[in-house]
Short mmCIF file of C-alpha atoms in Angstrom, two decimals:
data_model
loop_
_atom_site.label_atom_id
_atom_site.label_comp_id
_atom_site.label_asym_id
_atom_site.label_seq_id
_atom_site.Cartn_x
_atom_site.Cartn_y
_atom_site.Cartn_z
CA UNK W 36 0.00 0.00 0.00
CA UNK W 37 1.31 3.48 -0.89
CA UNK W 38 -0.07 6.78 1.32
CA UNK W 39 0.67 10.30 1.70
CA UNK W 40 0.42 12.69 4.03
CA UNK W 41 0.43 16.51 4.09
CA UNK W 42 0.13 17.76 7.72
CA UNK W 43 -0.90 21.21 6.48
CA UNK W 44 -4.53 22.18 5.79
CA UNK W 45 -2.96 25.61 5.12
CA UNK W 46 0.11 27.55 5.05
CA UNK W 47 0.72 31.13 5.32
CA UNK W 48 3.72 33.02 4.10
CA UNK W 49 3.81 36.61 3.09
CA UNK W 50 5.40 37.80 -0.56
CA UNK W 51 9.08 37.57 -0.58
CA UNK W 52 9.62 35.11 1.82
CA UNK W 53 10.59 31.74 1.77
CA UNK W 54 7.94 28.74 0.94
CA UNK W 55 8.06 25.68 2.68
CA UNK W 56 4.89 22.66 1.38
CA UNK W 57 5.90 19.11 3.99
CA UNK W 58 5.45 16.10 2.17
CA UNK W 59 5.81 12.48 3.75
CA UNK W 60 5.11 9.47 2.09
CA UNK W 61 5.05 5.95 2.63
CA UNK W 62 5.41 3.15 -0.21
CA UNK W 63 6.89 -0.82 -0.20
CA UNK W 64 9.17 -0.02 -3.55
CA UNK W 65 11.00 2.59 -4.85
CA UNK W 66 9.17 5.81 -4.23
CA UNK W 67 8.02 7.87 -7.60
CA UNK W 68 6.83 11.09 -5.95
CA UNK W 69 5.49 14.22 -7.15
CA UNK W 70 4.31 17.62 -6.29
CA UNK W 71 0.97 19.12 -8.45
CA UNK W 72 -0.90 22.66 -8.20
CA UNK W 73 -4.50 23.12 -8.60
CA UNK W 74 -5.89 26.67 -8.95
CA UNK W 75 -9.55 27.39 -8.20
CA UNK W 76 -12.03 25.22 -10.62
CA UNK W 77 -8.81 24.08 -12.79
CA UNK W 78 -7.33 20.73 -13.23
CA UNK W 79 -3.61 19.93 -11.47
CA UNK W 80 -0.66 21.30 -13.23
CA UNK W 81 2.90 19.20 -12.70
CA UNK W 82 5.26 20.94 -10.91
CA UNK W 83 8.45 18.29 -10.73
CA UNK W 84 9.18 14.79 -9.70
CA UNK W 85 11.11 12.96 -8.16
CA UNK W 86 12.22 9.39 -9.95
CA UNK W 87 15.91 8.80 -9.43
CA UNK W 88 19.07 10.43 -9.05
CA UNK W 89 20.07 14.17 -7.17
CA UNK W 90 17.61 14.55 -4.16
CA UNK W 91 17.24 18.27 -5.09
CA UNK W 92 14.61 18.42 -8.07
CA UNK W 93 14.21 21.61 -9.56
CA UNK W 94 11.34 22.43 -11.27
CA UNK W 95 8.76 24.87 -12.80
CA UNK W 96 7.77 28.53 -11.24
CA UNK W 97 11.27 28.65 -9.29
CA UNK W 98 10.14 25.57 -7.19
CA UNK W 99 12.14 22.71 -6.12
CA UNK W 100 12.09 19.99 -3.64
CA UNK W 101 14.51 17.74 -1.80
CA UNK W 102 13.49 14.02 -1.30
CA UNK W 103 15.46 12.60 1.94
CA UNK W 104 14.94 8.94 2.20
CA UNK W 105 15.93 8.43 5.64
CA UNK W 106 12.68 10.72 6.59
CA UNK W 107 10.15 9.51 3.72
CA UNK W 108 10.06 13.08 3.03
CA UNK W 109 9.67 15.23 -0.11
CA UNK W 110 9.13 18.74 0.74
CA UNK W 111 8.63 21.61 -1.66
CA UNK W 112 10.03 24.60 -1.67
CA UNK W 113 10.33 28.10 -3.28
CA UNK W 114 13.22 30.66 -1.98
CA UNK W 115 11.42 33.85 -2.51
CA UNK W 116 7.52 33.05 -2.78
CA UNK W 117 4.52 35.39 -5.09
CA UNK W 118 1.13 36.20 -4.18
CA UNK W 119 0.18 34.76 -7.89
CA UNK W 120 1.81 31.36 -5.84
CA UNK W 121 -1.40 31.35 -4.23
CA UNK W 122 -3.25 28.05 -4.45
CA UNK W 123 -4.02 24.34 -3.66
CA UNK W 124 -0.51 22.18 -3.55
CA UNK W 125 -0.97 18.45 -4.30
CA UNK W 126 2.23 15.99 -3.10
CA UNK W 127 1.30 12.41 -4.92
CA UNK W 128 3.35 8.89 -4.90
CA UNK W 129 3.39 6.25 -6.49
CA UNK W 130 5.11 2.77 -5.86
CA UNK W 131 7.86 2.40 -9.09
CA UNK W 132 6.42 -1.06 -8.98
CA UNK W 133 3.67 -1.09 -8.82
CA UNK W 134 2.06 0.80 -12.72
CA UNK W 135 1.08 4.58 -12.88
CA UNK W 136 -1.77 4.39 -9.68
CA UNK W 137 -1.46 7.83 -7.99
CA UNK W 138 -1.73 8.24 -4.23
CA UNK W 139 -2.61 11.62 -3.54
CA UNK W 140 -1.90 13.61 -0.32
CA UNK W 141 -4.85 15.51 1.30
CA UNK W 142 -3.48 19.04 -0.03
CA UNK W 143 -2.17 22.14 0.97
CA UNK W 144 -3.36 25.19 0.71
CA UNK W 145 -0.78 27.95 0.27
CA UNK W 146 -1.69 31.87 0.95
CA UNK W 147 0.86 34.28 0.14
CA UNK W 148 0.07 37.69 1.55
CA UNK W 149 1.28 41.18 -0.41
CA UNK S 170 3.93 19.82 -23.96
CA UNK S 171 1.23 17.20 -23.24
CA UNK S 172 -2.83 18.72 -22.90
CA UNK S 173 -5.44 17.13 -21.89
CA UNK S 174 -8.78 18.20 -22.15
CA UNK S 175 -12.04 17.73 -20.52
CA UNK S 176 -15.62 18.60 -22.18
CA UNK S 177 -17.80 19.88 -20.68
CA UNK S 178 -16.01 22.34 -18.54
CA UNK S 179 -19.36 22.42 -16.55
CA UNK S 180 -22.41 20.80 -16.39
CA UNK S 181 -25.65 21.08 -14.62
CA UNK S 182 -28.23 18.23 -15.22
CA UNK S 183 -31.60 17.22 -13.51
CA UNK S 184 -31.83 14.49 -11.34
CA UNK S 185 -32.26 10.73 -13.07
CA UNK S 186 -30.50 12.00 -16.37
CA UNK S 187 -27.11 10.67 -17.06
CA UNK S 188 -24.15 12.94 -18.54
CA UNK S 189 -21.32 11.86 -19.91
CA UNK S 190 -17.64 13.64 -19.73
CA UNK S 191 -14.60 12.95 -22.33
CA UNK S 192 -11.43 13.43 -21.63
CA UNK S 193 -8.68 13.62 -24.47
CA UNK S 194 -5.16 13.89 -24.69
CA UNK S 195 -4.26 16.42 -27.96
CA UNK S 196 -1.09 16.21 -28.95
CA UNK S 197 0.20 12.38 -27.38
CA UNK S 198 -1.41 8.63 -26.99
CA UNK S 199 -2.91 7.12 -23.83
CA UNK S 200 -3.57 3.35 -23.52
CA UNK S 201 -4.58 4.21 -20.09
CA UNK S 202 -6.67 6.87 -18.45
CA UNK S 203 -7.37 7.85 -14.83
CA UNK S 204 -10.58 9.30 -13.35
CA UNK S 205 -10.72 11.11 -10.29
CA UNK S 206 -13.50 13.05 -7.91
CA UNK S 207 -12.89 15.70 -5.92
CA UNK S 208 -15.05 17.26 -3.10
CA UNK S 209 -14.79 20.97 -1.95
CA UNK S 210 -11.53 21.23 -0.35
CA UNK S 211 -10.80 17.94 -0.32
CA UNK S 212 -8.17 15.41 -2.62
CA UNK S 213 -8.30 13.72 -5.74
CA UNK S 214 -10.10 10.27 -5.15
CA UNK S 215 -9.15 7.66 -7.69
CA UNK S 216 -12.05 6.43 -8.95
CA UNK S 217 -11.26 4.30 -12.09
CA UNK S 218 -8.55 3.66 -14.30
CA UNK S 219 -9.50 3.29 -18.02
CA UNK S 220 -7.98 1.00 -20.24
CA UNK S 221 -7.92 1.11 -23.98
CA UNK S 222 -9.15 -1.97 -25.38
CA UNK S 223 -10.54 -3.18 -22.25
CA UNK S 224 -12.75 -3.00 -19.27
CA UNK S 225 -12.09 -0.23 -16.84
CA UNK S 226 -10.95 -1.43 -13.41
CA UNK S 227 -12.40 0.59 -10.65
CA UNK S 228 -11.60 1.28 -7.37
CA UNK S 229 -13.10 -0.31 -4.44
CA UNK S 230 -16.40 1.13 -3.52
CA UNK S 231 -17.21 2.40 -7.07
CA UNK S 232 -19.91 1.37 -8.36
CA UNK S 233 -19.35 0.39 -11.99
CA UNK S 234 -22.72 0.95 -13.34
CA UNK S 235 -23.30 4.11 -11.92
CA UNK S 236 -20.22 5.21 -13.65
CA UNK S 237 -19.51 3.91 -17.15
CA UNK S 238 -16.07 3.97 -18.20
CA UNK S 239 -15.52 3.71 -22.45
CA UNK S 240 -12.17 4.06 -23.99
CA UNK S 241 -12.93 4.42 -27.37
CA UNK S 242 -9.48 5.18 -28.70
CA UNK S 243 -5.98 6.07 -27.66
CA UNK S 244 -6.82 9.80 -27.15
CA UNK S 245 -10.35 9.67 -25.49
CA UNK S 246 -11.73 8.23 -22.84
CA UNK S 247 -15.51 9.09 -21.47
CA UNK S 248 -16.93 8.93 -18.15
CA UNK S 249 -20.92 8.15 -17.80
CA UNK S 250 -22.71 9.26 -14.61
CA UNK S 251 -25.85 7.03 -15.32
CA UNK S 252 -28.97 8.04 -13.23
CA UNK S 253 -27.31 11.12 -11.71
CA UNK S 254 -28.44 12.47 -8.09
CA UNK S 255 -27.47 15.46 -6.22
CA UNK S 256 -24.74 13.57 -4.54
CA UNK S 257 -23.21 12.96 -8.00
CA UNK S 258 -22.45 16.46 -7.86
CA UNK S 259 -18.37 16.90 -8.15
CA UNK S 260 -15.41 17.91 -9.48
CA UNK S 261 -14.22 14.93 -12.03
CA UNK S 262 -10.83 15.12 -13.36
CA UNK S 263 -9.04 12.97 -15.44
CA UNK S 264 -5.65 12.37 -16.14
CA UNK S 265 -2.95 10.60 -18.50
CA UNK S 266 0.44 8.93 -18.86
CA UNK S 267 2.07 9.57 -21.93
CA UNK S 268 2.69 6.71 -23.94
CA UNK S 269 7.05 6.21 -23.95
CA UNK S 270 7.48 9.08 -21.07
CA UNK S 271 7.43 7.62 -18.35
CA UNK S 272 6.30 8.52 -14.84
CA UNK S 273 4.27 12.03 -15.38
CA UNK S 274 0.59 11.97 -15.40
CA UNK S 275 -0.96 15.36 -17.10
CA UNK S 276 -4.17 16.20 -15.94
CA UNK S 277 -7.06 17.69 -17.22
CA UNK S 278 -8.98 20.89 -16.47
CA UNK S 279 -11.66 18.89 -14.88
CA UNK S 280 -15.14 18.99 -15.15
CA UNK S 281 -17.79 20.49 -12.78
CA UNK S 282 -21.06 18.45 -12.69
CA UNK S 283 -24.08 20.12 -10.89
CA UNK S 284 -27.33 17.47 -10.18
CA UNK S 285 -30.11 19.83 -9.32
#
């Protein structure tokens, strides 16, 4: 069984300052994780994944995020966050083993403040 | 980059009608297909994964013939809510793996379904 788990309903951070979305996960194989963003009444757009290789994953709208294996953790991140930033942040997993099935985490809803 | 699309963007339907939602991927090919719901606020729930050429498998407590799954082709897959009822009413998104890229699902703009 694969699960994840987002321990914040919401997190506030005001423009300029550093963005921090926790992410821990929990699969049997090789962990395939990834972090999505929903705006209001839109589907999810892919941020970055995390397959193999460096544990720092860099990926669109200046985000990145570090999986540590030793904590099951994949947290995203953003140095210097933008009130357009604003939205519904998605952390997902799937077991490398076991096909392209999804787990998704509960979400996170980020609020950056002018 | 790979788009998926959902039609309709919205529906609103009267109770005991059925409406159906497609889901296409424009520019790549998808022998698979995922549907999810999603309630105010709350995550994607997996509902069914649709298989071209084959029967969807859906997750446990689905019920199959409330929602029909049809993958007519490598770039569309629809999703039936026979017999809809107020509690039908959701977000439905669907999503798909590109065919030789491995690992990223692209998502559609989902669909909102009203049952009045």
């Amino acid at each position: 069984a694969q699960s994840v788990a987002q321990p914040e309903d919401q997190v506030n951070v005001a423009e300029g300052n550093p963005l921090t979305v926790k992410c821990t996960y929990s699969v049997s194989g090789n962990p395939y994780l990834f972090w999505y963003v929903q705006y209001p009444n839109r589907g999810l757009q892919f941020l970055l994944k995390y397959i193999t290789g460096d544990n720092l994953v860099k990926g669109s709208y200046g985000f990145e995020a570090e999986f540590n294996k030793s904590q099951t953790s994949f947290h995203l991140k953003k140095p210097s966050a933008l009130v357009s930033d604003s939205a519904l942040y998605f952390c997902a997993v799937r077991d490398g083993a076991a096909g392209n099935k999804l787990t998704f985490g509960g979400g996170t809803r980020v609020l950056v403040k002018p | 980059g790979a788009v998926v699309s959902q039609h309709p963007s919205r529906v609103i339907c009267k109770s005991g009608t059925s409406v159906k939602i497609e889901c296409r991927s424009l520019d790549f090919q998808a022998t698979t297909m995922f549907w999810y719901r999603q309630f105010p606020k709350q995550s994607l729930m997996l509902m069914a994964t649709s298989n071209e050429g084959s029967k969807a498998t859906y997750e446990q407590g689905v019920e199959k013939d409330k929602f029909l799954i049809n993958h007519a082709s490598l770039t569309l897959s629809t999703l039936t809510v026979t017999s809809a009822h107020p509690e039908d009413s959701s977000f439905y998104i669907c999503s798909a793996p590109r065919m030789g890229v491995t690992d990223t699902q692209y998502f559609g703009p989902g669909t909102r379904l009203t049952v009045l």
